GROMACS .gro file of C-alpha atoms in nm:
model
  456
    1MET     CA    1  -0.869  -2.097   1.201
    2GLY     CA    2  -1.279  -2.177   1.174
    3ASN     CA    3  -1.459  -1.870   0.978
    4THR     CA    4  -1.189  -1.637   0.929
    5GLN     CA    5  -1.106  -1.814   0.568
    6GLY     CA    6  -1.422  -1.621   0.412
    7TRP     CA    7  -1.587  -1.758   0.046
    8ARG     CA    8  -1.344  -1.766  -0.264
    9TRP     CA    9  -1.517  -1.645  -0.569
   10GLY     CA   10  -1.216  -1.689  -0.811
   11PRO     CA   11  -0.865  -1.473  -0.657
   12PHE     CA   12  -1.021  -1.312  -0.429
   13ASN     CA   13  -1.172  -1.407  -0.088
   14PHE     CA   14  -1.506  -1.295   0.091
   15ARG     CA   15  -1.499  -1.213   0.474
   16LEU     CA   16  -1.880  -1.141   0.555
   17PRO     CA   17  -1.811  -0.846   0.884
   18PHE     CA   18  -1.906  -1.025   1.220
   19TYR     CA   19  -1.901  -1.375   1.075
   20HIS     CA   20  -1.557  -1.450   0.916
   21THR     CA   21  -1.411  -1.156   1.113
   22ARG     CA   22  -1.447  -1.085   1.468
   23LEU     CA   23  -1.480  -0.696   1.626
   24HIS     CA   24  -1.190  -0.583   1.799
   25TRP     CA   25  -1.299  -0.287   2.028
   26PRO     CA   26  -0.949  -0.119   2.076
   27GLU     CA   27  -0.909  -0.126   1.663
   28PHE     CA   28  -1.238   0.006   1.608
   29LEU     CA   29  -1.211   0.291   1.855
   30GLN     CA   30  -0.888   0.444   1.730
   31GLY     CA   31  -1.031   0.383   1.360
   32LEU     CA   32  -1.347   0.571   1.488
   33LEU     CA   33  -1.111   0.891   1.597
   34VAL     CA   34  -0.859   0.879   1.297
   35SER     CA   35  -1.067   0.767   0.954
   36THR     CA   36  -1.346   1.029   1.068
   37ALA     CA   37  -1.054   1.336   1.097
   38THR     CA   38  -0.863   1.202   0.812
   39GLY     CA   39  -1.132   1.050   0.580
   40LEU     CA   40  -1.342   1.463   0.525
   41ALA     CA   41  -1.008   1.628   0.387
   42LEU     CA   42  -1.139   1.621   0.064
   43VAL     CA   43  -1.481   1.803   0.156
   44PRO     CA   44  -1.340   2.131   0.102
   45VAL     CA   45  -1.215   2.011  -0.238
   46LEU     CA   46  -1.507   1.862  -0.376
   47VAL     CA   47  -1.702   2.174  -0.237
   48GLY     CA   48  -1.477   2.454  -0.393
   49TYR     CA   49  -1.340   2.290  -0.706
   50PHE     CA   50  -1.604   2.059  -0.781
   51GLY     CA   51  -1.951   2.238  -0.728
   52LEU     CA   52  -2.100   1.978  -0.469
   53SER     CA   53  -2.345   2.090  -0.182
   54PHE     CA   54  -2.166   1.990   0.195
   55GLU     CA   55  -2.383   1.713   0.205
   56GLN     CA   56  -2.300   1.585  -0.169
   57ALA     CA   57  -1.972   1.621  -0.088
   58ILE     CA   58  -2.014   1.413   0.261
   59THR     CA   59  -2.176   1.151   0.031
   60CYS     CA   60  -1.936   1.131  -0.227
   61THR     CA   61  -1.676   1.079   0.040
   62MET     CA   62  -1.880   0.792   0.202
   63LEU     CA   63  -1.896   0.648  -0.177
   64HIS     CA   64  -1.526   0.640  -0.175
   65SER     CA   65  -1.509   0.523   0.181
   66VAL     CA   66  -1.714   0.173   0.049
   67PHE     CA   67  -1.477   0.080  -0.241
   68LEU     CA   68  -1.176   0.189  -0.043
   69VAL     CA   69  -1.315  -0.092   0.286
   70SER     CA   70  -1.396  -0.314  -0.010
   71ALA     CA   71  -1.067  -0.396  -0.094
   72LEU     CA   72  -1.053  -0.577   0.274
   73TYR     CA   73  -1.398  -0.804   0.315
   74VAL     CA   74  -1.514  -0.789  -0.049
   75PHE     CA   75  -1.152  -0.875  -0.233
   76GLY     CA   76  -0.935  -1.047   0.076
   77GLU     CA   77  -0.620  -0.795   0.039
   78PRO     CA   78  -0.397  -0.803   0.362
   79TYR     CA   79  -0.355  -0.436   0.341
   80ALA     CA   80  -0.476  -0.134   0.547
   81PRO     CA   81  -0.599   0.022   0.212
   82GLY     CA   82  -0.578   0.395   0.174
   83TRP     CA   83  -0.532   0.715  -0.061
   84ASN     CA   84  -0.288   0.700  -0.289
   85THR     CA   85  -0.169   1.006  -0.117
   86ALA     CA   86   0.195   1.134  -0.278
   87ALA     CA   87  -0.008   1.121  -0.601
   88LEU     CA   88  -0.278   1.365  -0.486
   89PRO     CA   89  -0.107   1.687  -0.564
   90LEU     CA   90  -0.031   1.604  -0.843
   91VAL     CA   91  -0.373   1.476  -1.006
   92MET     CA   92  -0.506   1.824  -0.835
   93ALA     CA   93  -0.274   2.062  -1.001
   94PHE     CA   94  -0.370   1.859  -1.341
   95VAL     CA   95  -0.706   1.842  -1.310
   96PHE     CA   96  -0.737   2.262  -1.155
   97ALA     CA   97  -0.510   2.408  -1.422
   98GLY     CA   98  -0.634   2.207  -1.745
   99TYR     CA   99  -1.038   2.193  -1.660
  100PRO     CA  100  -1.227   2.477  -1.564
  101THR     CA  101  -1.591   2.317  -1.514
  102PRO     CA  102  -1.693   2.077  -1.241
  103ASP     CA  103  -1.813   1.859  -1.497
  104GLN     CA  104  -1.497   1.863  -1.694
  105ARG     CA  105  -1.332   1.780  -1.369
  106PHE     CA  106  -1.504   1.510  -1.269
  107GLN     CA  107  -1.497   1.338  -1.675
  108ALA     CA  108  -1.096   1.411  -1.623
  109MET     CA  109  -1.121   1.200  -1.266
  110THR     CA  110  -1.278   0.952  -1.445
  111ALA     CA  111  -0.999   0.919  -1.748
  112LEU     CA  112  -0.789   0.887  -1.454
  113SER     CA  113  -0.902   0.643  -1.304
  114LEU     CA  114  -1.045   0.428  -1.596
  115SER     CA  115  -0.682   0.476  -1.772
  116PHE     CA  116  -0.535   0.369  -1.433
  117ALA     CA  117  -0.693   0.047  -1.408
  118GLY     CA  118  -0.652  -0.057  -1.723
  119LEU     CA  119  -0.263   0.024  -1.639
  120VAL     CA  120  -0.297  -0.168  -1.303
  121PHE     CA  121  -0.521  -0.505  -1.487
  122VAL     CA  122  -0.236  -0.563  -1.754
  123LEU     CA  123   0.062  -0.500  -1.557
  124GLY     CA  124  -0.105  -0.745  -1.297
  125ILE     CA  125  -0.207  -1.017  -1.507
  126THR     CA  126   0.114  -1.037  -1.715
  127GLY     CA  127   0.369  -0.972  -1.423
  128LEU     CA  128   0.486  -0.673  -1.607
  129GLY     CA  129   0.511  -0.425  -1.333
  130ARG     CA  130   0.811  -0.572  -1.140
  131LYS     CA  131   0.999  -0.560  -1.479
  132LEU     CA  132   0.879  -0.176  -1.502
  133MET     CA  133   1.012  -0.096  -1.174
  134ARG     CA  134   1.342  -0.264  -1.223
  135TRP     CA  135   1.379  -0.031  -1.597
  136ILE     CA  136   1.301   0.267  -1.415
  137PRO     CA  137   1.627   0.450  -1.306
  138ASN     CA  138   1.649   0.559  -0.950
  139THR     CA  139   1.685   0.917  -1.029
  140LEU     CA  140   1.339   0.885  -1.236
  141LYS     CA  141   1.204   0.781  -0.940
  142ALA     CA  142   1.331   0.998  -0.727
  143GLY     CA  143   1.231   1.316  -0.961
  144ILE     CA  144   0.840   1.168  -0.904
  145ILE     CA  145   0.872   1.146  -0.521
  146LEU     CA  146   1.019   1.507  -0.505
  147GLY     CA  147   0.773   1.612  -0.778
  148ALA     CA  148   0.490   1.529  -0.526
  149ALA     CA  149   0.650   1.669  -0.246
  150ILE     CA  150   0.716   2.018  -0.452
  151ALA     CA  151   0.311   1.995  -0.556
  152SER     CA  152   0.179   1.959  -0.206
  153PHE     CA  153   0.383   2.214  -0.056
  154LYS     CA  154   0.299   2.454  -0.374
  155GLN     CA  155  -0.091   2.359  -0.348
  156VAL     CA  156  -0.128   2.472   0.029
  157PHE     CA  157   0.156   2.806   0.010
  158VAL     CA  158   0.009   2.905  -0.352
  159ASP     CA  159  -0.239   2.761  -0.534
  160ASP     CA  160  -0.545   2.729  -0.248
  161ALA     CA  161  -0.329   2.965   0.012
  162GLU     CA  162  -0.604   3.229  -0.002
  163LYS     CA  163  -0.919   2.948   0.018
  164PHE     CA  164  -0.752   2.769   0.350
  165LEU     CA  165  -0.428   2.864   0.477
  166LEU     CA  166  -0.470   3.258   0.532
  167VAL     CA  167  -0.808   3.213   0.639
  168GLN     CA  168  -0.682   3.005   0.922
  169PRO     CA  169  -0.304   3.098   0.966
  170ILE     CA  170  -0.285   3.021   1.335
  171THR     CA  171  -0.453   2.700   1.358
  172THR     CA  172  -0.346   2.539   1.061
  173ILE     CA  173  -0.007   2.648   1.176
  174VAL     CA  174  -0.052   2.500   1.492
  175ALA     CA  175  -0.192   2.167   1.389
  176CYS     CA  176   0.069   2.130   1.159
  177VAL     CA  177   0.353   2.209   1.398
  178VAL     CA  178   0.208   1.917   1.633
  179CYS     CA  179   0.168   1.690   1.355
  180MET     CA  180   0.532   1.700   1.243
  181VAL     CA  181   0.658   1.636   1.581
  182CYS     CA  182   0.453   1.336   1.658
  183LEU     CA  183   0.560   1.194   1.291
  184PHE     CA  184   0.878   1.318   1.243
  185SER     CA  185   1.070   1.468   1.493
  186LEU     CA  186   1.370   1.292   1.626
  187PRO     CA  187   1.375   1.411   1.997
  188PHE     CA  188   1.008   1.312   1.982
  189GLN     CA  189   1.115   0.973   1.845
  190LYS     CA  190   1.335   0.904   2.149
  191LEU     CA  191   1.072   1.018   2.379
  192LYS     CA  192   0.809   0.747   2.203
  193LEU     CA  193   1.086   0.485   2.327
  194ARG     CA  194   1.121   0.577   2.678
  195HIS     CA  195   0.757   0.654   2.724
  196ARG     CA  196   0.429   0.474   2.630
  197SER     CA  197   0.196   0.739   2.622
  198PHE     CA  198   0.405   0.951   2.351
  199ALA     CA  199   0.411   0.622   2.173
  200ALA     CA  200   0.031   0.627   2.206
  201ILE     CA  201   0.022   0.970   2.105
  202ALA     CA  202   0.254   0.935   1.753
  203ALA     CA  203  -0.035   0.618   1.678
  204LEU     CA  204  -0.293   0.875   1.682
  205GLY     CA  205  -0.136   0.990   1.339
  206LEU     CA  206  -0.317   1.333   1.221
  207LEU     CA  207  -0.569   1.318   1.605
  208PRO     CA  208  -0.344   1.494   1.776
  209GLY     CA  209  -0.322   1.796   1.559
  210PHE     CA  210  -0.725   1.793   1.485
  211ILE     CA  211  -0.711   1.821   1.890
  212ALA     CA  212  -0.484   2.110   1.889
  213ALA     CA  213  -0.687   2.287   1.613
  214ALA     CA  214  -1.016   2.270   1.794
  215ILE     CA  215  -0.861   2.395   2.135
  216VAL     CA  216  -0.668   2.706   1.984
  217GLY     CA  217  -0.901   2.783   1.636
  218PRO     CA  218  -1.197   2.905   1.870
  219LEU     CA  219  -0.967   3.072   2.147
  220VAL     CA  220  -0.797   3.259   1.802
  221GLY     CA  221  -1.114   3.373   1.619
  222GLU     CA  222  -1.047   3.082   1.331
  223VAL     CA  223  -1.292   2.837   1.414
  224ASP     CA  224  -1.704   2.865   1.499
  225PHE     CA  225  -1.840   2.528   1.568
  226GLU     CA  226  -2.210   2.506   1.466
  227VAL     CA  227  -2.305   2.170   1.555
  228GLN     CA  228  -2.635   2.074   1.431
  229TRP     CA  229  -2.840   1.753   1.616
  230ASP     CA  230  -3.014   1.557   1.359
  231TRP     CA  231  -2.919   1.276   1.141
  232LEU     CA  232  -2.821   1.316   0.808
  233VAL     CA  233  -2.938   1.068   0.474
  234PRO     CA  234  -2.683   1.105   0.235
  235PRO     CA  235  -2.850   1.226  -0.090
  236VAL     CA  236  -2.671   0.913  -0.312
  237SER     CA  237  -2.880   0.911  -0.598
  238GLU     CA  238  -2.851   1.291  -0.617
  239THR     CA  239  -2.468   1.313  -0.569
  240ILE     CA  240  -2.408   0.997  -0.804
  241ALA     CA  241  -2.586   1.257  -1.084
  242ARG     CA  242  -2.384   1.504  -1.025
  243MET     CA  243  -2.061   1.314  -1.092
  244SER     CA  244  -2.078   0.985  -1.270
  245PRO     CA  245  -1.982   0.977  -1.648
  246PHE     CA  246  -2.325   0.813  -1.718
  247SER     CA  247  -2.526   1.150  -1.602
  248ILE     CA  248  -2.237   1.436  -1.689
  249GLY     CA  249  -2.130   1.262  -1.987
  250TRP     CA  250  -1.741   1.055  -2.114
  251PRO     CA  251  -1.440   1.232  -2.086
  252THR     CA  252  -1.305   1.256  -2.433
  253ALA     CA  253  -0.982   1.073  -2.631
  254GLU     CA  254  -0.772   1.449  -2.568
  255MET     CA  255  -0.821   1.332  -2.159
  256TYR     CA  256  -0.737   1.016  -2.188
  257LEU     CA  257  -0.444   1.108  -2.370
  258LYS     CA  258  -0.323   1.378  -2.122
  259CYS     CA  259  -0.364   1.150  -1.855
  260ILE     CA  260  -0.128   0.864  -1.940
  261PRO     CA  261   0.216   1.025  -1.774
  262LEU     CA  262   0.021   1.108  -1.464
  263VAL     CA  263  -0.077   0.713  -1.472
  264LEU     CA  264   0.257   0.563  -1.483
  265ILE     CA  265   0.392   0.828  -1.265
  266THR     CA  266   0.087   0.708  -1.021
  267TYR     CA  267   0.196   0.310  -1.069
  268VAL     CA  268   0.534   0.435  -0.968
  269ILE     CA  269   0.421   0.525  -0.644
  270GLN     CA  270   0.161   0.253  -0.602
  271PHE     CA  271   0.436  -0.031  -0.608
  272GLY     CA  272   0.625   0.138  -0.343
  273ASP     CA  273   0.327   0.103  -0.118
  274TRP     CA  274   0.301  -0.283  -0.247
  275VAL     CA  275   0.645  -0.348  -0.121
  276THR     CA  276   0.599  -0.170   0.147
  277GLY     CA  277   0.315  -0.353   0.297
  278ASP     CA  278   0.431  -0.664   0.168
  279GLU     CA  279   0.812  -0.606   0.427
  280VAL     CA  280   0.595  -0.496   0.701
  281LEU     CA  281   0.368  -0.869   0.669
  282ARG     CA  282   0.664  -1.057   0.602
  283GLU     CA  283   0.858  -0.883   0.923
  284ALA     CA  284   0.542  -1.000   1.116
  285MET     CA  285   0.444  -1.345   0.974
  286PRO     CA  286   0.702  -1.597   1.156
  287SER     CA  287   0.533  -1.482   1.490
  288ARG     CA  288   0.186  -1.562   1.374
  289PRO     CA  289   0.204  -1.916   1.245
  290ASP     CA  290  -0.161  -1.990   1.338
  291ASP     CA  291  -0.286  -1.704   1.059
  292PRO     CA  292  -0.148  -1.764   0.758
  293VAL     CA  293  -0.132  -1.462   0.502
  294ASP     CA  294  -0.185  -1.482   0.125
  295ILE     CA  295   0.049  -1.217  -0.007
  296ASP     CA  296  -0.088  -1.209  -0.385
  297SER     CA  297   0.102  -0.996  -0.630
  298THR     CA  298  -0.157  -1.062  -0.917
  299ARG     CA  299  -0.480  -1.075  -0.696
  300SER     CA  300  -0.382  -0.709  -0.537
  301HIS     CA  301  -0.341  -0.529  -0.919
  302LEU     CA  302  -0.653  -0.709  -1.023
  303ALA     CA  303  -0.814  -0.561  -0.646
  304LEU     CA  304  -0.705  -0.216  -0.748
  305ALA     CA  305  -0.812  -0.239  -1.098
  306ILE     CA  306  -1.177  -0.303  -1.026
  307ARG     CA  307  -1.235  -0.067  -0.757
  308ASN     CA  308  -1.059   0.198  -0.949
  309PHE     CA  309  -1.317   0.129  -1.247
  310GLY     CA  310  -1.611   0.105  -0.985
  311SER     CA  311  -1.551   0.437  -0.874
  312ALA     CA  312  -1.499   0.567  -1.173
  313LEU     CA  313  -1.860   0.466  -1.290
  314VAL     CA  314  -2.000   0.593  -0.965
  315ALA     CA  315  -1.852   0.833  -0.790
  316PRO     CA  316  -1.463   0.960  -0.964
  317PHE     CA  317  -1.144   1.107  -0.723
  318PHE     CA  318  -0.869   0.954  -0.890
  319PRO     CA  319  -0.629   0.908  -0.564
  320THR     CA  320  -0.893   0.823  -0.325
  321GLN     CA  321  -0.806   0.407  -0.489
  322GLY     CA  322  -0.442   0.315  -0.294
  323THR     CA  323  -0.339   0.014  -0.152
  324LEU     CA  324  -0.228   0.150   0.124
  325TRP     CA  325  -0.251   0.357   0.482
  326THR     CA  326   0.096   0.304   0.588
  327GLY     CA  327   0.074   0.426   0.965
  328VAL     CA  328  -0.271   0.172   0.993
  329HIS     CA  329  -0.133  -0.113   0.855
  330VAL     CA  330   0.177  -0.078   1.079
  331ILE     CA  331   0.007  -0.044   1.389
  332VAL     CA  332  -0.297  -0.358   1.328
  333VAL     CA  333  -0.015  -0.561   1.169
  334LYS     CA  334   0.228  -0.465   1.476
  335ARG     CA  335  -0.103  -0.566   1.722
  336TRP     CA  336  -0.154  -0.910   1.499
  337LYS     CA  337   0.212  -0.992   1.557
  338GLU     CA  338   0.161  -1.000   1.975
  339GLY     CA  339  -0.052  -1.334   1.915
  340PRO     CA  340  -0.439  -1.435   1.903
  341GLN     CA  341  -0.504  -1.306   2.297
  342ALA     CA  342  -0.435  -0.963   2.084
  343VAL     CA  343  -0.623  -0.936   1.728
  344ARG     CA  344  -0.738  -1.330   1.650
  345ASP     CA  345  -0.669  -1.254   1.272
  346LEU     CA  346  -0.512  -1.042   1.058
  347HIS     CA  347  -0.834  -0.923   0.867
  348SER     CA  348  -1.059  -0.874   1.173
  349GLY     CA  349  -0.778  -0.644   1.291
  350MET     CA  350  -0.824  -0.478   0.993
  351ILE     CA  351  -1.168  -0.471   0.935
  352SER     CA  352  -1.254  -0.358   1.323
  353TYR     CA  353  -0.977  -0.024   1.228
  354TYR     CA  354  -1.187   0.023   0.902
  355LEU     CA  355  -1.538   0.012   1.175
  356MET     CA  356  -1.625  -0.318   1.057
  357GLY     CA  357  -1.693  -0.178   0.698
  358LEU     CA  358  -2.018   0.023   0.827
  359PRO     CA  359  -2.015   0.385   0.692
  360PHE     CA  360  -2.222   0.464   0.947
  361ILE     CA  361  -2.003   0.794   1.058
  362TYR     CA  362  -2.143   0.939   0.732
  363PHE     CA  363  -2.525   0.959   0.898
  364LEU     CA  364  -2.400   1.174   1.231
  365LEU     CA  365  -2.466   1.506   1.171
  366PRO     CA  366  -2.322   1.662   1.511
  367LEU     CA  367  -1.989   1.469   1.441
  368LEU     CA  368  -2.034   1.624   1.065
  369THR     CA  369  -2.127   1.925   1.165
  370GLY     CA  370  -1.879   1.951   1.453
  371LEU     CA  371  -1.551   1.875   1.208
  372LYS     CA  372  -1.696   2.123   0.914
  373PRO     CA  373  -1.530   2.393   1.015
  374LEU     CA  374  -1.168   2.202   1.054
  375LEU     CA  375  -1.163   2.040   0.683
  376GLY     CA  376  -0.995   2.291   0.533
  377ILE     CA  377  -0.670   2.234   0.793
  378ALA     CA  378  -0.755   1.866   0.763
  379LEU     CA  379  -0.682   1.950   0.351
  380SER     CA  380  -0.393   2.127   0.444
  381LEU     CA  381  -0.210   1.912   0.669
  382THR     CA  382  -0.266   1.595   0.462
  383LEU     CA  383  -0.057   1.767   0.183
  384ILE     CA  384   0.174   1.921   0.403
  385LEU     CA  385   0.263   1.620   0.566
  386SER     CA  386   0.318   1.457   0.235
  387GLY     CA  387   0.506   1.664   0.084
  388PHE     CA  388   0.757   1.605   0.411
  389ALA     CA  389   0.746   1.261   0.382
  390CYS     CA  390   0.784   1.236  -0.011
  391ALA     CA  391   1.104   1.505   0.050
  392TYR     CA  392   1.244   1.273   0.263
  393ILE     CA  393   1.210   1.004   0.083
  394GLY     CA  394   1.320   1.095  -0.282
  395MET     CA  395   1.613   1.318  -0.112
  396THR     CA  396   1.821   0.958  -0.024
  397LEU     CA  397   1.699   0.742  -0.343
  398PRO     CA  398   1.988   0.948  -0.553
  399ARG     CA  399   2.338   0.786  -0.503
  400ASN     CA  400   2.574   1.113  -0.616
  401PRO     CA  401   2.504   1.472  -0.588
  402ILE     CA  402   2.406   1.486  -0.958
  403SER     CA  403   2.152   1.230  -0.987
  404ARG     CA  404   2.002   1.436  -0.672
  405GLY     CA  405   1.999   1.776  -0.870
  406THR     CA  406   1.867   1.602  -1.190
  407ALA     CA  407   1.602   1.443  -0.961
  408LEU     CA  408   1.516   1.802  -0.794
  409LEU     CA  409   1.518   1.926  -1.175
  410ILE     CA  410   1.263   1.676  -1.259
  411GLY     CA  411   1.042   1.711  -0.962
  412THR     CA  412   1.018   2.079  -1.016
  413ALA     CA  413   0.904   2.034  -1.398
  414LEU     CA  414   0.670   1.805  -1.292
  415ALA     CA  415   0.501   2.038  -1.033
  416VAL     CA  416   0.492   2.314  -1.247
  417PHE     CA  417   0.454   2.180  -1.626
  418GLU     CA  418   0.202   1.940  -1.776
  419PRO     CA  419   0.242   1.613  -1.672
  420TRP     CA  420   0.360   1.487  -2.013
  421ILE     CA  421   0.623   1.734  -2.016
  422GLY     CA  422   0.713   1.684  -1.702
  423LEU     CA  423   0.781   1.312  -1.771
  424LEU     CA  424   0.939   1.450  -2.081
  425VAL     CA  425   1.207   1.655  -1.875
  426GLY     CA  426   1.242   1.348  -1.659
  427LEU     CA  427   1.358   1.133  -1.947
  428CYS     CA  428   1.549   1.356  -2.083
  429ALA     CA  429   1.739   1.488  -1.763
  430CYS     CA  430   1.843   1.112  -1.685
  431LEU     CA  431   1.984   1.023  -1.992
  432LEU     CA  432   2.174   1.317  -2.059
  433LEU     CA  433   2.279   1.402  -1.684
  434VAL     CA  434   2.280   1.093  -1.491
  435GLY     CA  435   2.325   0.796  -1.785
  436LEU     CA  436   2.165   0.439  -1.756
  437GLU     CA  437   2.049   0.341  -1.443
  438ARG     CA  438   1.955  -0.052  -1.294
  439ASP     CA  439   1.785  -0.131  -0.936
  440VAL     CA  440   1.936  -0.472  -0.832
  441VAL     CA  441   1.582  -0.555  -0.666
  442ALA     CA  442   1.283  -0.402  -0.831
  443GLY     CA  443   1.115  -0.151  -0.599
  444ASP     CA  444   1.327  -0.150  -0.315
  445ASP     CA  445   1.480   0.181  -0.346
  446VAL     CA  446   1.073   0.336  -0.327
  447ALA     CA  447   0.935   0.064  -0.125
  448ALA     CA  448   0.898   0.360   0.179
  449SER     CA  449   0.708   0.572  -0.064
  450THR     CA  450   0.426   0.649   0.190
  451PRO     CA  451   0.598   0.530   0.512
  452THR     CA  452   0.424   0.754   0.779
  453GLY     CA  453   0.164   0.741   0.990
  454PHE     CA  454  -0.042   1.035   0.851
  455ASP     CA  455  -0.149   0.866   0.454
  456THR     CA  456  -0.483   0.809   0.422
   0.00000   0.00000   0.00000
């Protein structure tokens, strides 16, 4: 494969964009549309809850993107990287309820990221991750995933309703309906099989919902576009000074202790992403013997730990450094499977979707200001679709009615109480109502914890 193998450094493989990887325009153009529309969804949160200006929030998102995409070209991971979306509502509920000031919230995010990095590092080098997943009962896994679903809906319809949903109700509902139909509707799935145009629409993830919002919003007076024609110079040093523990102070010992249950919960979700990504790759690998893919669990754990550690020191926002954007992973692997005439090698396809690792969209002020009125809708979309996906996955894991009821109880406790109380309720409920369970194969049942195309 010539230059595609990259430069080895330790267990990792550095691939220089354009030298080790080729630009593929279909992936690049689709990534330009989809990643721009979804990647800025946290901007309203950073402005509303963390006290950043719009420009600082954009810069923070750019830093998150740089760390995220480094999984591809710095560490050589074979997955399309994305947020740990299912953990996002649980993290937001934990941070917003427990810490009132922006500095404290960034410190809590730092504690979460550093603790998660430490856990992933230890479980990776010792191989204990798979053993941990084998020990966790199915009912508890289901409860964790249902907890993420309930927390998602609670965040949109209760906690943040006055800030986002009730400000743009019609536009948000229209966007959600369009995305729900494209991603989950069974009648629409049948149309996808018969018509390639419907399949192409579904592959765009959140973009059809954004287009619908951009059309309907101005018509009903809920969206007002004010495009500014200029360049944005991201205030990097100023933004880091607002977030970094070197500037605002380090988390307290109490913060680290409080975040441990949520870190464990997030690892359960994260492990499912790895299983999902591996299965998608293994299904396609026989079609591409010319481009061998190196799946290495230890390397993946180490890369994830390093990314979370680095982002914690610069731009801490815990759920943004996950492993898998499932929809993009499936799309790129499917094209790669068609042969070298479609995609020369897997990493070229992946990095093309992520704009060759170049964060140029964060300098385009017309694009950013044009999307600004839709960012609250983007956040609501992300949470609602994540909640729906987590709900239907969580409900399939329990094997009997008692387990289903127990899982719902656990999920409610996790969404309503602090993480350690929710986890304690979950452990007690499993032991008292279901008893001990063991999985035959570690991680299989949680493999689809983020199975759809909207995950970021």
